[in-house]
Coordinates of C-alpha atoms in Angstrom, one line a residue:
M1 CA 4.1 93.7 -96.9
S2 CA 1.1 91.4 -97.1
S3 CA -2.7 92.6 -96.4
G4 CA -4.1 89.3 -95.9
G5 CA -7.3 89.9 -97.3
T6 CA -8.4 92.3 -95.0
G7 CA -7.1 95.7 -96.2
L8 CA -4.5 95.8 -93.2
V9 CA -0.8 95.7 -93.8
W10 CA 1.2 93.3 -92.1
P11 CA 5.2 93.3 -91.8
A12 CA 6.7 90.7 -93.9
G13 CA 7.2 87.3 -92.5
R14 CA 4.8 88.0 -89.5
R15 CA 1.1 86.3 -89.7
P16 CA -2.0 88.0 -88.0
F17 CA -2.0 88.0 -84.2
A18 CA 1.5 86.3 -84.0
R19 CA 2.7 88.8 -81.2
A20 CA -0.7 87.8 -79.4
A21 CA 0.4 84.4 -79.7
E22 CA 3.7 84.8 -78.6
L23 CA 2.1 86.5 -75.2
A24 CA -0.1 83.6 -74.2
E25 CA 2.7 81.3 -75.0
E26 CA 4.8 83.9 -72.3
K27 CA 2.1 83.8 -69.8
G28 CA 2.1 80.3 -69.5
K29 CA 5.9 80.1 -68.6
M30 CA 7.8 80.3 -65.0
T31 CA 10.3 83.0 -66.2
K32 CA 12.8 84.1 -63.9
D33 CA 11.6 87.6 -63.8
K34 CA 8.3 86.4 -63.5
L35 CA 9.1 84.2 -60.6
R36 CA 11.0 87.4 -58.8
R37 CA 7.8 89.5 -59.3
L38 CA 6.0 87.2 -57.6
C39 CA 7.8 86.7 -54.6
Q40 CA 7.7 90.3 -54.3
D41 CA 4.5 91.0 -54.6
K42 CA 3.7 88.3 -51.8
N43 CA 6.0 90.3 -49.3
G44 CA 8.6 88.3 -50.4
Y45 CA 12.5 88.8 -51.5
A46 CA 13.7 89.9 -54.5
T47 CA 16.4 87.8 -53.8
P48 CA 15.5 84.0 -54.6
E49 CA 17.5 82.3 -52.3
L50 CA 16.0 84.2 -49.0
N51 CA 12.5 82.9 -50.1
D52 CA 11.4 80.2 -47.7
V53 CA 7.5 80.3 -48.8
C54 CA 6.9 81.0 -52.7
Y55 CA 3.2 81.5 -53.7
F56 CA 3.2 80.7 -57.9
H57 CA -0.5 79.8 -58.0
F58 CA -3.0 80.5 -60.4
Q59 CA -0.7 81.5 -62.7
A60 CA -1.6 79.3 -65.9
F61 CA 2.3 77.9 -65.6
K62 CA 2.6 74.9 -67.6
K63 CA 5.8 73.7 -66.6
I64 CA 7.9 73.5 -63.3
E65 CA 11.0 75.2 -64.4
N66 CA 13.6 78.0 -63.4
L67 CA 13.4 76.9 -59.5
D68 CA 17.2 76.9 -59.7
E69 CA 18.3 79.9 -57.1
Y70 CA 15.1 78.9 -55.2
T71 CA 17.5 77.0 -52.8
G72 CA 16.3 78.0 -49.4
V73 CA 12.4 77.5 -50.2
K74 CA 10.6 75.0 -47.8
C75 CA 6.7 75.6 -48.7
L76 CA 6.1 75.5 -52.2
W77 CA 2.9 76.6 -53.6
L78 CA 2.0 75.4 -57.5
E79 CA -2.0 75.1 -57.0
S80 CA -4.5 75.9 -59.9
N81 CA -1.9 76.1 -62.9
A82 CA -1.7 73.8 -66.0
I83 CA 1.3 71.7 -65.1
E84 CA 1.5 68.3 -66.2
A85 CA 4.6 66.8 -65.0
I86 CA 6.6 67.0 -61.8
E87 CA 9.9 68.0 -62.5
N88 CA 12.9 70.2 -62.0
L89 CA 12.6 70.6 -58.0
A90 CA 16.1 69.2 -57.5
P91 CA 17.2 72.5 -56.2
C92 CA 14.9 72.6 -53.5
R93 CA 16.1 70.1 -51.5
Q94 CA 15.0 71.9 -48.5
L95 CA 11.2 71.7 -49.3
R96 CA 8.8 70.6 -46.6
S97 CA 5.4 71.0 -48.4
L98 CA 4.6 70.9 -52.2
Y99 CA 1.0 71.8 -53.1
L100 CA 0.2 70.9 -56.8
H101 CA -3.4 70.1 -56.5
N102 CA -6.0 71.7 -59.1
N103 CA -3.4 70.9 -62.3
C104 CA -3.0 68.5 -65.0
I105 CA -0.3 65.7 -63.7
R106 CA -1.0 62.3 -64.4
K107 CA 2.3 60.6 -62.8
I108 CA 3.6 60.8 -59.5
E109 CA 7.2 61.1 -60.5
N110 CA 10.9 63.1 -60.0
L111 CA 10.3 63.7 -56.2
E112 CA 13.4 61.2 -54.8
C113 CA 15.4 64.7 -54.5
L114 CA 13.1 66.0 -51.9
P115 CA 14.4 64.0 -48.8
D116 CA 12.7 66.3 -46.3
L117 CA 9.6 66.3 -48.1
D118 CA 6.5 66.3 -45.1
T119 CA 3.2 67.5 -47.0
L120 CA 2.5 66.7 -50.7
A121 CA -0.9 67.8 -52.1
L122 CA -1.8 66.3 -55.3
G123 CA -6.1 66.6 -55.5
Y124 CA -8.0 67.4 -58.6
N125 CA -5.5 65.6 -61.3
F126 CA -5.4 62.8 -63.1
L127 CA -3.4 60.6 -61.3
S128 CA -4.7 56.8 -61.8
K129 CA -1.9 55.3 -59.4
I130 CA -0.1 55.7 -56.2
E131 CA 3.8 55.5 -57.0
G132 CA 7.2 57.4 -57.1
L133 CA 7.1 57.6 -53.2
E134 CA 10.1 55.3 -52.6
G135 CA 12.6 57.4 -50.9
L136 CA 10.4 59.8 -49.0
T137 CA 10.9 58.7 -45.8
K138 CA 9.9 61.5 -44.1
L139 CA 6.3 61.8 -45.9
N140 CA 3.7 62.6 -43.5
T141 CA 1.0 63.8 -45.0
L142 CA -0.2 62.7 -48.8
Q143 CA -3.8 63.9 -50.5
L144 CA -4.7 62.4 -53.6
D145 CA -8.8 63.4 -53.5
H146 CA -10.3 63.7 -56.5
N147 CA -8.3 61.7 -59.0
T148 CA -8.9 58.3 -60.6
I149 CA -7.3 55.6 -58.3
T150 CA -9.1 52.7 -58.7
T151 CA -7.8 49.1 -58.1
P152 CA -6.1 48.0 -55.1
D153 CA -3.1 47.5 -57.4
D154 CA -3.4 51.2 -57.8
L155 CA -3.1 52.0 -54.1
S156 CA -0.3 49.7 -53.4
G157 CA 2.2 52.1 -53.8
I158 CA 1.4 54.0 -50.7
L159 CA 3.5 50.9 -49.0
L160 CA 6.0 52.0 -49.6
C161 CA 6.0 55.1 -47.8
Q162 CA 5.3 53.8 -44.5
S163 CA 6.2 57.2 -42.6
L164 CA 2.2 58.2 -44.1
R165 CA 0.1 59.5 -41.2
I166 CA -2.5 61.3 -42.9
L167 CA -3.9 60.0 -46.2
D168 CA -6.8 61.7 -48.0
L169 CA -8.3 59.5 -50.7
S170 CA -11.7 61.0 -50.9
Y171 CA -13.6 61.1 -54.5
N172 CA -11.7 58.6 -56.2
K173 CA -12.6 55.3 -57.9
I174 CA -12.2 52.6 -55.7
E175 CA -14.6 50.0 -55.1
D176 CA -12.3 46.6 -54.4
P177 CA -13.0 45.9 -50.5
A178 CA -9.1 44.2 -50.9
V179 CA -8.0 48.0 -50.6
V180 CA -9.0 47.6 -46.7
D181 CA -5.8 44.8 -46.5
I182 CA -3.5 47.5 -48.1
L183 CA -4.4 50.1 -45.7
A184 CA -4.2 47.7 -42.7
Q185 CA -0.5 47.3 -43.3
M186 CA -0.1 51.1 -42.8
T187 CA 1.1 50.6 -39.6
N188 CA 1.4 54.6 -38.9
L189 CA -1.8 55.7 -40.5
R190 CA -3.7 57.9 -38.3
V191 CA -6.0 59.9 -40.6
L192 CA -8.0 58.3 -43.5
N193 CA -10.6 59.9 -45.8
L194 CA -12.3 57.5 -48.1
M195 CA -15.8 59.8 -48.7
G196 CA -16.7 59.5 -52.0
N197 CA -15.7 55.9 -53.0
K198 CA -18.0 53.1 -53.2
V199 CA -16.0 51.0 -51.4
M200 CA -17.7 52.3 -48.5
S201 CA -20.9 50.3 -49.3
K202 CA -19.0 47.3 -50.5
V203 CA -17.6 46.6 -47.0
D204 CA -20.0 45.3 -44.4
N205 CA -19.8 46.9 -41.3
Y206 CA -17.4 49.7 -43.1
R207 CA -16.5 51.7 -40.2
R208 CA -16.1 48.7 -37.9
V209 CA -13.9 47.0 -40.1
L210 CA -11.8 50.0 -41.0
T211 CA -11.2 50.8 -37.3
H212 CA -10.7 47.2 -36.3
R213 CA -7.9 46.7 -39.0
C214 CA -6.2 49.8 -38.9
R215 CA -5.2 49.7 -35.1
E216 CA -3.7 53.2 -34.9
L217 CA -6.4 55.4 -36.9
T218 CA -7.4 58.2 -34.7
Y219 CA -9.6 59.9 -37.7
L220 CA -11.8 58.1 -40.4
D221 CA -13.5 59.9 -42.7
D222 CA -15.8 62.7 -41.7
R223 CA -15.4 61.8 -37.6
P224 CA -12.8 60.6 -35.0
I225 CA -12.2 57.8 -33.7
S226 CA -12.2 57.4 -29.4
E227 CA -10.6 54.8 -27.1
Q228 CA -14.3 54.1 -26.3
D229 CA -15.1 53.1 -30.3
R230 CA -12.5 51.1 -30.4
R231 CA -13.8 49.0 -27.1
L232 CA -17.1 48.8 -28.8
V233 CA -15.4 47.5 -32.1
A234 CA -13.3 44.9 -30.4
A235 CA -16.5 43.4 -28.3
W236 CA -18.7 43.5 -31.4
F237 CA -15.9 41.0 -33.6
V238 CA -15.7 38.8 -30.2
G239 CA -19.6 38.6 -29.6
G240 CA -21.6 40.9 -32.2
I241 CA -24.2 43.4 -31.1
A242 CA -24.9 41.5 -27.5
A243 CA -21.4 42.2 -26.4
E244 CA -21.2 45.4 -28.1
N245 CA -24.0 46.6 -25.7
A246 CA -22.6 45.2 -23.0
E247 CA -19.2 46.6 -23.5
R248 CA -21.3 50.1 -23.8
Q249 CA -22.8 49.8 -20.5
A250 CA -19.4 49.2 -18.7
I251 CA -18.2 52.1 -20.3
R252 CA -21.5 54.2 -18.8
E253 CA -20.8 52.7 -15.7
E254 CA -17.0 53.3 -15.5
Q255 CA -18.0 57.3 -16.6
H256 CA -20.2 57.2 -14.0
A257 CA -18.0 56.0 -11.1
R258 CA -15.1 58.4 -12.4
D259 CA -17.7 61.5 -12.1
L260 CA -18.6 60.4 -9.1
R261 CA -15.2 60.3 -7.8
S262 CA -14.7 63.8 -8.9
F263 CA -17.9 65.2 -7.3
N264 CA -16.8 63.6 -4.0
H265 CA -13.3 64.9 -4.1
I266 CA -14.5 68.4 -4.9
K267 CA -16.5 68.2 -1.8
E268 CA -13.5 67.1 0.4
L269 CA -11.7 70.2 -0.9
Q270 CA -14.7 72.3 -0.2
E271 CA -15.1 70.9 3.3
K272 CA -11.4 71.3 4.0
Y273 CA -11.4 75.1 2.9
R274 CA -14.6 75.7 5.2
R275 CA -12.8 74.3 8.2
Q276 CA -9.4 76.1 7.4
K277 CA -11.3 79.3 7.2
I278 CA -13.0 78.9 10.4
L279 CA -9.8 77.9 12.2
D280 CA -8.0 81.1 10.4
S281 CA -10.8 83.4 11.9
L282 CA -10.5 82.1 15.3
Y283 CA -6.5 82.6 15.3
A284 CA -6.9 85.9 14.2
A285 CA -9.5 86.4 16.8
E286 CA -7.4 85.5 19.6
S287 CA -4.3 87.1 18.2
A288 CA -6.4 90.4 18.5
G289 CA -7.0 89.9 22.1
Y290 CA -11.1 89.2 21.1
S291 CA -12.5 86.5 23.0
C292 CA -16.5 85.3 23.5
P293 CA -17.7 86.4 26.7
G294 CA -18.0 83.8 29.1
C295 CA -15.9 81.6 26.8
P296 CA -12.4 82.7 26.7
H297 CA -11.1 79.4 25.2
L298 CA -13.3 76.8 23.3
S299 CA -12.9 73.4 24.3
E300 CA -12.2 70.4 21.9
E301 CA -15.8 69.5 21.5
Q302 CA -17.1 72.8 20.9
L303 CA -14.0 73.3 18.7
E304 CA -15.5 69.8 16.7
R305 CA -19.3 71.2 16.9
L306 CA -18.1 74.1 15.3
L307 CA -16.2 72.8 12.5
A308 CA -18.5 69.7 11.6
P309 CA -20.0 69.7 8.3
T310 CA -23.4 71.6 7.8
P311 CA -25.7 68.8 7.4
E312 CA -27.5 69.3 4.2
P313 CA -31.7 69.7 4.7
E314 CA -33.7 66.7 4.0
P315 CA -36.3 66.9 1.1
E316 CA -39.6 67.6 2.0
P317 CA -42.0 65.4 1.0
P318 CA -44.5 66.3 -2.2
S319 CA -47.5 67.5 -1.1
E320 CA -51.0 66.1 -2.5
E321 CA -51.1 69.1 -5.0
D322 CA -47.6 68.4 -6.2
L323 CA -48.6 64.6 -6.8
Q324 CA -52.0 65.5 -8.7
P325 CA -50.6 65.6 -11.9
V326 CA -48.7 62.5 -11.4
Y327 CA -51.8 60.7 -10.5
R328 CA -53.8 62.0 -13.2
D329 CA -51.2 60.8 -15.9
I330 CA -51.1 57.1 -14.2
L331 CA -55.3 57.2 -14.4

């Protein structure tokens, strides 16, 4: 027995607070019992193989382990733990979405065992380089916001994953305008976020350049890219501001022409409906044996006058009283 100078008696071979340390260590482990309990708490199944979505986030886990029985999982949430490495995911070959943001990961690795992976979230980690994406031929979304990616070389790893359509690189440390050359080689890229990086101010006419170089982009940072935006950018690259203004005027005229065609079409439909309604009323009256006194049948001329479009009233000319404010403003 030992008192440790505190007046308390501790069992032989045991240090003070040893049990607390053991409990703390156990709390950060992904034990099978704990994973099963978490599944049940989130309305999942006690049988691991039956779960297709697993919520293992906010548990202070330090290591990915004991997933051998979770062979049917398609969506795995490991957000906001203390995980330091991507590992031990081989049993989860059906995985489609993997959420590992808000952890302590420093390297993208060990993902070749997930051929069907579609979404990978690694924001708020300590990643300084994009790597380990080769073999992920179905990866559609990659979130790498709030990391420490800096140079074009750090970014070049995305070229090994041409299936990417959504890429979030916001709030990294990217400054070199040469990253535009790398992004331009991503032929399937549709959504790109570079907000919070100094490269936005280092590239002259940043938005025009990215829109022109990345031909398939539909959304850049916090705004969409429309077909009209692309026409204006193409004109700007050909003839500068003057060409862009001319193209903008052409777009306005085309839009006005489309609106006018739509308006005229609606008027034609309204007139057609009005004529048909009159004819239906006349046929119904004739079928019921009704006729106008002295006019048992309408002549073709009378019918045409009846069916003629109602002329729109001519606007009345403004009175002098109405024009007084105008004269006053001019004077």
